[in-house]
XYZ file of C-alpha atoms in Angstrom:
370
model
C 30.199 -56.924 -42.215
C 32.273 -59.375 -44.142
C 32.829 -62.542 -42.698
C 30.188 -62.719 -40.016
C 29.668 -66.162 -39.708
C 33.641 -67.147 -39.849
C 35.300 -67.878 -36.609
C 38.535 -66.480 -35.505
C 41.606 -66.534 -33.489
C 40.929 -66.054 -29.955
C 37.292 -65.286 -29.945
C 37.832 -62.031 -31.728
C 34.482 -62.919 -33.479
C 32.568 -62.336 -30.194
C 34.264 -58.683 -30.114
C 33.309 -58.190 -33.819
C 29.935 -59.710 -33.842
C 28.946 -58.633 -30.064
C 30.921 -57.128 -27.900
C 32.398 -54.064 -29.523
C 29.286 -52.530 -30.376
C 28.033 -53.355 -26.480
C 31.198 -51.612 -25.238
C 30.647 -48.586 -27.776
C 27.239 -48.183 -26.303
C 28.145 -48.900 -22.637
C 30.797 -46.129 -22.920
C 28.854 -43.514 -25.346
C 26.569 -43.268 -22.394
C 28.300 -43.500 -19.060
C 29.854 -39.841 -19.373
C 26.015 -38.844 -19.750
C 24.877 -40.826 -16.956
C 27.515 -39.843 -14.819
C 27.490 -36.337 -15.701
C 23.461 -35.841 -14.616
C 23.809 -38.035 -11.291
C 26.751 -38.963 -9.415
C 28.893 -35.684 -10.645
C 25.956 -33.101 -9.499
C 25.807 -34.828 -5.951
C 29.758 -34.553 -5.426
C 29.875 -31.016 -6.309
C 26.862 -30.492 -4.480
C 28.680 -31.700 -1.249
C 31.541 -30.149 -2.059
C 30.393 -26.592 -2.101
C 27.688 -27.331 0.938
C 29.209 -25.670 3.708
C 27.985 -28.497 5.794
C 30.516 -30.873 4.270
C 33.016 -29.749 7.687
C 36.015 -30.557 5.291
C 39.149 -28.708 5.403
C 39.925 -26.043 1.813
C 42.851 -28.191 1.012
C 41.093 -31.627 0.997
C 37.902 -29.816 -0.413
C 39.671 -28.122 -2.976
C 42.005 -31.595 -3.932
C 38.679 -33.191 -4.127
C 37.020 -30.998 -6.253
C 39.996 -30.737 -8.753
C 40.298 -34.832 -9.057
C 36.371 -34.868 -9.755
C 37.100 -32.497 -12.736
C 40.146 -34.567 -13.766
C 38.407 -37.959 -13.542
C 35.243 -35.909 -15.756
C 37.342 -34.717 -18.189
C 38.955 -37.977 -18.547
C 35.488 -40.232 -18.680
C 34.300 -37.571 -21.384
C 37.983 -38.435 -23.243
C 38.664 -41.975 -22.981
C 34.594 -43.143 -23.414
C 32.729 -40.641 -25.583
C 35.565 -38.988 -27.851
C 37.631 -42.564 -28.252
C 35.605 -45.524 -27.069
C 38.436 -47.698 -27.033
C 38.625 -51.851 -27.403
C 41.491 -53.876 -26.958
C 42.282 -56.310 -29.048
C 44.457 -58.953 -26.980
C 46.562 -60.913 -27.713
C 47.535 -59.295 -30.306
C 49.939 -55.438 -28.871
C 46.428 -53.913 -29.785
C 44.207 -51.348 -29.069
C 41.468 -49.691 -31.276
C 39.557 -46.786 -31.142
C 35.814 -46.341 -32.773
C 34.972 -42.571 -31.077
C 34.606 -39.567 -33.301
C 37.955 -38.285 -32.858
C 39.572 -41.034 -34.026
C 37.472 -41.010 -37.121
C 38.904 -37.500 -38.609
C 42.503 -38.455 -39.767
C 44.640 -37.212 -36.842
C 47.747 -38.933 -36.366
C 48.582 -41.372 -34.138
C 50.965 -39.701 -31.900
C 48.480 -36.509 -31.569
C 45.688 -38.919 -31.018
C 47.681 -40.768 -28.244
C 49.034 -37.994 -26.466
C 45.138 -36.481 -26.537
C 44.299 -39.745 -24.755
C 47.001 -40.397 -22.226
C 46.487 -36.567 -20.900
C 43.585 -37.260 -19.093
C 44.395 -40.874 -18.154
C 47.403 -39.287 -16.600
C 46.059 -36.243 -14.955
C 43.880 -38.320 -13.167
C 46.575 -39.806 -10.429
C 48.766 -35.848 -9.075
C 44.947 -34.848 -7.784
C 44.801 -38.044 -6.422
C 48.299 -38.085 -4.644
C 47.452 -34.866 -3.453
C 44.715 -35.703 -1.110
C 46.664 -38.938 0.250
C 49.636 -36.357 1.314
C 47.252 -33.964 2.566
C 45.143 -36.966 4.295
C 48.570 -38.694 6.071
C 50.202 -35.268 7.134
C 46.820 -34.891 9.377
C 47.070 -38.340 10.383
C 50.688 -37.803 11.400
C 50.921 -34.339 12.811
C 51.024 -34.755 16.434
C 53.883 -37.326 16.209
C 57.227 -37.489 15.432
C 57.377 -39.177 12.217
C 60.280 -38.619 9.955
C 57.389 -38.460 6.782
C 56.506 -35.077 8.575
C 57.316 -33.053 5.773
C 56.802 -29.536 5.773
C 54.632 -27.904 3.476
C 57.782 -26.590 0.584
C 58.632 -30.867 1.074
C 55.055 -31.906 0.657
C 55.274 -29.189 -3.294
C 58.114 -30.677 -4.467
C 57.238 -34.890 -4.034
C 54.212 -33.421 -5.398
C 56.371 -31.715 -8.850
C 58.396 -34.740 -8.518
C 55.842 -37.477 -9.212
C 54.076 -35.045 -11.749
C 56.583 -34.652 -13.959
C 57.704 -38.594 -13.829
C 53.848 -39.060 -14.932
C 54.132 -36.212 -17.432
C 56.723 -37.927 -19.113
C 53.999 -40.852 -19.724
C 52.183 -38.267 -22.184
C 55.334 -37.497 -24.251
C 56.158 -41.636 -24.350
C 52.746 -42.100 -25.291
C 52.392 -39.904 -28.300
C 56.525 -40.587 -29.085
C 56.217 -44.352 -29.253
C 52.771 -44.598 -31.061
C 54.044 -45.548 -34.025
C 52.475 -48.429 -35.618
C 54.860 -51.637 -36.137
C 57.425 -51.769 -39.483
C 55.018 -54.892 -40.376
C 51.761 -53.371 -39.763
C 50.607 -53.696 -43.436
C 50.920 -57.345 -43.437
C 49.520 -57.909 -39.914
C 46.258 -55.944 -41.200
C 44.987 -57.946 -43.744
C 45.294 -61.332 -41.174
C 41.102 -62.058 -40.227
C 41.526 -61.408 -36.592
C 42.491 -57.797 -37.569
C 41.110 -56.777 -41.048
C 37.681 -56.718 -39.345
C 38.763 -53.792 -37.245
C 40.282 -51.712 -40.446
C 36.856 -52.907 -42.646
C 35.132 -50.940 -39.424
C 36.755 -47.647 -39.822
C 37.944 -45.783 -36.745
C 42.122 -46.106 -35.626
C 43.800 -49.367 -35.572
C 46.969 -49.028 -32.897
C 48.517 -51.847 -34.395
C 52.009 -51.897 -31.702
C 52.714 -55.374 -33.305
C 52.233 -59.258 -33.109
C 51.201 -60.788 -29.382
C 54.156 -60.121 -26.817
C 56.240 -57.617 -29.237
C 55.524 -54.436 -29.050
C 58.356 -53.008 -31.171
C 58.759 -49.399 -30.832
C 55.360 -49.135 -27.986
C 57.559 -50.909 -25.788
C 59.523 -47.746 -25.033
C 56.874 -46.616 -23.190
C 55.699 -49.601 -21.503
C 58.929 -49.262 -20.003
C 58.263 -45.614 -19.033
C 55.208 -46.377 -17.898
C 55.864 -49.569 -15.634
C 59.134 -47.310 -13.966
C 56.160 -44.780 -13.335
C 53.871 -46.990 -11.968
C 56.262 -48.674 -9.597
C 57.938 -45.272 -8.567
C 54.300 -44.004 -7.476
C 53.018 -47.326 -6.470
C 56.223 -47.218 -3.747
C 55.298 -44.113 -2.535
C 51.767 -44.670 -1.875
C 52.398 -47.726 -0.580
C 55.040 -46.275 2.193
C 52.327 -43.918 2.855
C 49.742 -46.229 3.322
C 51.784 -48.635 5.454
C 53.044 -45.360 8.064
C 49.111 -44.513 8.137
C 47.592 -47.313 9.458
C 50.214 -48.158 11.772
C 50.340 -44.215 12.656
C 46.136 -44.647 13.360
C 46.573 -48.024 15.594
C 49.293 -46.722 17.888
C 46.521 -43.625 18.375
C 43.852 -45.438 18.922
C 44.389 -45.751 22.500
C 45.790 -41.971 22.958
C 42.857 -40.052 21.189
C 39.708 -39.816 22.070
C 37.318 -42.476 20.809
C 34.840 -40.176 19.521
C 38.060 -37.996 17.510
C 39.312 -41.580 16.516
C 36.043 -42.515 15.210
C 35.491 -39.940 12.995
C 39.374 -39.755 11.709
C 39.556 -43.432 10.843
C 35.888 -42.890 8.467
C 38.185 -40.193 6.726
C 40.643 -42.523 6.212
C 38.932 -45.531 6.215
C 37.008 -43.947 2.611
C 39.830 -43.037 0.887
C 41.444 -46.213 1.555
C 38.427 -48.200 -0.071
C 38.926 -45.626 -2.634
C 42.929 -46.301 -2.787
C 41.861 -49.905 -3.234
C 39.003 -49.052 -6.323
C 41.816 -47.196 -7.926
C 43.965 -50.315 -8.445
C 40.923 -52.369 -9.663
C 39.483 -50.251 -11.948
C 42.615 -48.436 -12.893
C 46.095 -49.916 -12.021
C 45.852 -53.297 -13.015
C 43.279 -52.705 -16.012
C 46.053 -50.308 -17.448
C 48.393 -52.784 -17.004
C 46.885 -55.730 -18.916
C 45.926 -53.387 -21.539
C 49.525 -53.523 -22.222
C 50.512 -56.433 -21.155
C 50.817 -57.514 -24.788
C 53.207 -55.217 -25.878
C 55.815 -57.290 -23.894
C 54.399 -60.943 -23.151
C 52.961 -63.342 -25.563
C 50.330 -65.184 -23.085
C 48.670 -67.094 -26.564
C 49.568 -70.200 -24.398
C 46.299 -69.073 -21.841
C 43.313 -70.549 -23.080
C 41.274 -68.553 -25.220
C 38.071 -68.694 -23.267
C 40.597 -66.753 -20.377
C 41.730 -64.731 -23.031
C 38.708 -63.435 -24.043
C 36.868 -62.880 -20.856
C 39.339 -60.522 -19.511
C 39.835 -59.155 -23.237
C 35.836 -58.272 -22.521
C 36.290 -56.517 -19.239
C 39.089 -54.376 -19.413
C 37.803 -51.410 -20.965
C 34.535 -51.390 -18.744
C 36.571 -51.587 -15.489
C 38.754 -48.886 -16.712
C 36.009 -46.483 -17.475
C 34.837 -47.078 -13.799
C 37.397 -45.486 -12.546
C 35.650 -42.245 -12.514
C 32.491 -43.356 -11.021
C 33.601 -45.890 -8.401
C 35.829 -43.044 -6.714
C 32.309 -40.994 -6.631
C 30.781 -43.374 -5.505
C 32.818 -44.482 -2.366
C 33.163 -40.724 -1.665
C 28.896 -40.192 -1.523
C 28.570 -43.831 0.307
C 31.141 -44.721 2.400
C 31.448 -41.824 4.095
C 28.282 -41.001 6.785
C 27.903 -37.696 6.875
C 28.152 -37.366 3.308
C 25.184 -39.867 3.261
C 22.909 -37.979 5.959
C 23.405 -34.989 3.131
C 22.366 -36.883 0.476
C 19.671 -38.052 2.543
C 18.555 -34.895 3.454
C 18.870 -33.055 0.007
C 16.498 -36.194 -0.743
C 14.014 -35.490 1.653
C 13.729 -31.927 1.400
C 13.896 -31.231 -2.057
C 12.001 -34.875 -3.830
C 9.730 -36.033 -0.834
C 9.414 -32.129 -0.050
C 9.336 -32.607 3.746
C 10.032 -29.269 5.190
C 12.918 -28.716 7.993
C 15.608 -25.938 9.533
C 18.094 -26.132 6.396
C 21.110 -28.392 7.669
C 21.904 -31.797 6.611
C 23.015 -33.073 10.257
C 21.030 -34.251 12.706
C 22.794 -34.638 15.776
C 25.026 -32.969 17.738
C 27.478 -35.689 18.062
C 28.300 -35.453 14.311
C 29.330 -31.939 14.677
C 31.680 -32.724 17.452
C 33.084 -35.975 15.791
C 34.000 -33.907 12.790
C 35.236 -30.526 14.271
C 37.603 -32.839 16.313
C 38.740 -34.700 13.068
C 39.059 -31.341 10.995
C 40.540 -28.497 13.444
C 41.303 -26.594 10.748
C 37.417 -26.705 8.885
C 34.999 -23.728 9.789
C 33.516 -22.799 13.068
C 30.011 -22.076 12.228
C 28.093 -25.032 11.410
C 24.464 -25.325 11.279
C 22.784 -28.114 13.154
C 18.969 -29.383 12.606
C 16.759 -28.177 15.187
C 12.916 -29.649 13.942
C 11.896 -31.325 11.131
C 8.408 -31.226 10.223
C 6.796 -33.806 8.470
């Protein structure tokens, strides 16, 4: 490539001679990796019949790992996006962006399954603080035609992110000149799609939907957070009214998706949010060693997303872990035994007193034999 030894702006020359083809690679492969371990054993849980969870939460959990799929297949194999901060930059070396589609097509494409990720995801924290709630009086009892439209509600207001995304894609009036500066004609000499929103901290006509965005963001950040809040306080003043084996096994629920709650704004919220942080703040004042070391990890945190919420989910959660255990066992070690993940009693009880609603028959190990 021309220019390989010449230093530029920012530390852009580590992305050009380095780090963009490490980031390519990282994300050409974690669909694949993804796809042939983690996704298998979620879906695998998900249809066991020993999972004890209840057809809404089973159902909202199944639909979010498709959505968060979909969208690692998207935003890592068919785009492989870099940003190029400071500058209101993002670039794109996948496939798709290499077969002349336009930029608001392309964007749109993208933001649909960055999007779709979050109504699956809102789903199962309404689903998860109605249980936690239902024996109280709680003015966030909603019933279930309440629960449909918040639901519509906050879909749509993300929707609109799709249409701002493809509407306001546009590349800057001054693009043509910005191009041939060194810290960007490397990217065009590369091939792939230059978003080129403008110079660091104007964003020009992008900033339409940063504003879109940061309304949606803080509209759904709000509710989640009033949610949140009325759960744990909802779970402390029943800790002393349940039973401690019921409590026990309600608070691992909610205890996982909480740790997942909290994944979702590292590897999601607040990646997303620096990624266009440029369109509206010039930050050139940071120093560029700063500059360029969270220019270097944005795009792999965001392509976590995916994979840390699967992970939590298989981990964090115990029962989920004596399955995995037990698939393990029985099907690599080939130890034979009475097919049932569980093996005790007490889990049984924990969890039919945590799910009322989840099924009735539910087999229990009797003998393993070794």
């Amino acid at each position: 490539m021309k220019n390989s030894t010449s230093d530029l702006n920012y530390l852009l020359h580590l992305d050009r001679d380095f780090v963009l083809d490490a980031s390519v690679i990282y994300q050409k492969y974690l669909p694949l990796f993804t796809l042939l371990t983690i996704r298998p054993m979620i879906f695998y849980i998900l249809l066991s019949k020993a999972t004890l969870m209840s057809a809404d939460l089973r159902l909202g959990y199944f639909i979010n790992q498709v959505a968060v799929l979909l969208h690692e297949l998207n935003f890592c194999f068919l785009y492989r996006m870099h940003v190029i901060a400071p500058y209101a930059a993002l670039y794109c070396d996948g496939p798709i962006c290499r077969i002349g589609l336009p930029h608001s097509l392309l964007m749109a494409l993208l933001s649909l399954t960055v999007i779709w990720t979050i109504p699956t995801f809102l789903f199962i924290l309404m689903r998860m603080h109605q249980r936690v709630i239902a024996n109280t009086k709680s003015i966030l009892r909603f019933s279930t035609s309440s629960q449909v439209i918040i639901l519509v509600f906050l879909t749509f207001l993300l929707s609109l992110n799709v249409f701002g995304f493809g509407y306001f894609s546009e590349n800057c009036d001054d693009c043509d000149e910005l191009e041939k500066m060194p810290d960007l004609a490397w990217v065009i000499e590369r091939g792939g799609t230059l978003f080129l929103y403008g110079p660091p901290g104007k964003g020009h006509h992008f900033q339409g939907e940063t504003i879109i965005l940061s309304i949606t963001l803080a509209t759904v950040g709000i509710f989640i957070a009033v949610i949140t809040v009325n759960t744990a306080r909802t779970m402390s003043a029943q800790s002393v009214l349940l039973a401690s084996k019921t409590q026990q096994a309600q608070n691992r629920l909610i205890r996982v998706f909480f740790w997942q709650l909290a994944g979702v704004n590292v590897c999601y919220i607040i990646p997303l949010a620096l990624m266009l942080l440029a369109t509206v703040i010039d930050y050139t004042f940071i120093d560029s060693r700063i500059i360029a070391a969270v220019r270097f990890v944005l795009v792999p945190f965001f392509s976590l997303e995916g994979t840390q919420l699967s992970l939590i989910f298989l981990f964090k959660n115990p029962v989920h872990r004596k399955i995995l255990n037990y698939v393990f066992r029985h099907t690599i070690l080939r130890q034979k035994s009475i097919v049932t993940p569980f093996e005790s009693v007490r889990h049984v009880t924990e969890f039919r007193s945590a799910f009322p609603t989840a099924q009735q028959s539910i087999p229990i190990i009797v003998k393993t034999v070794y």
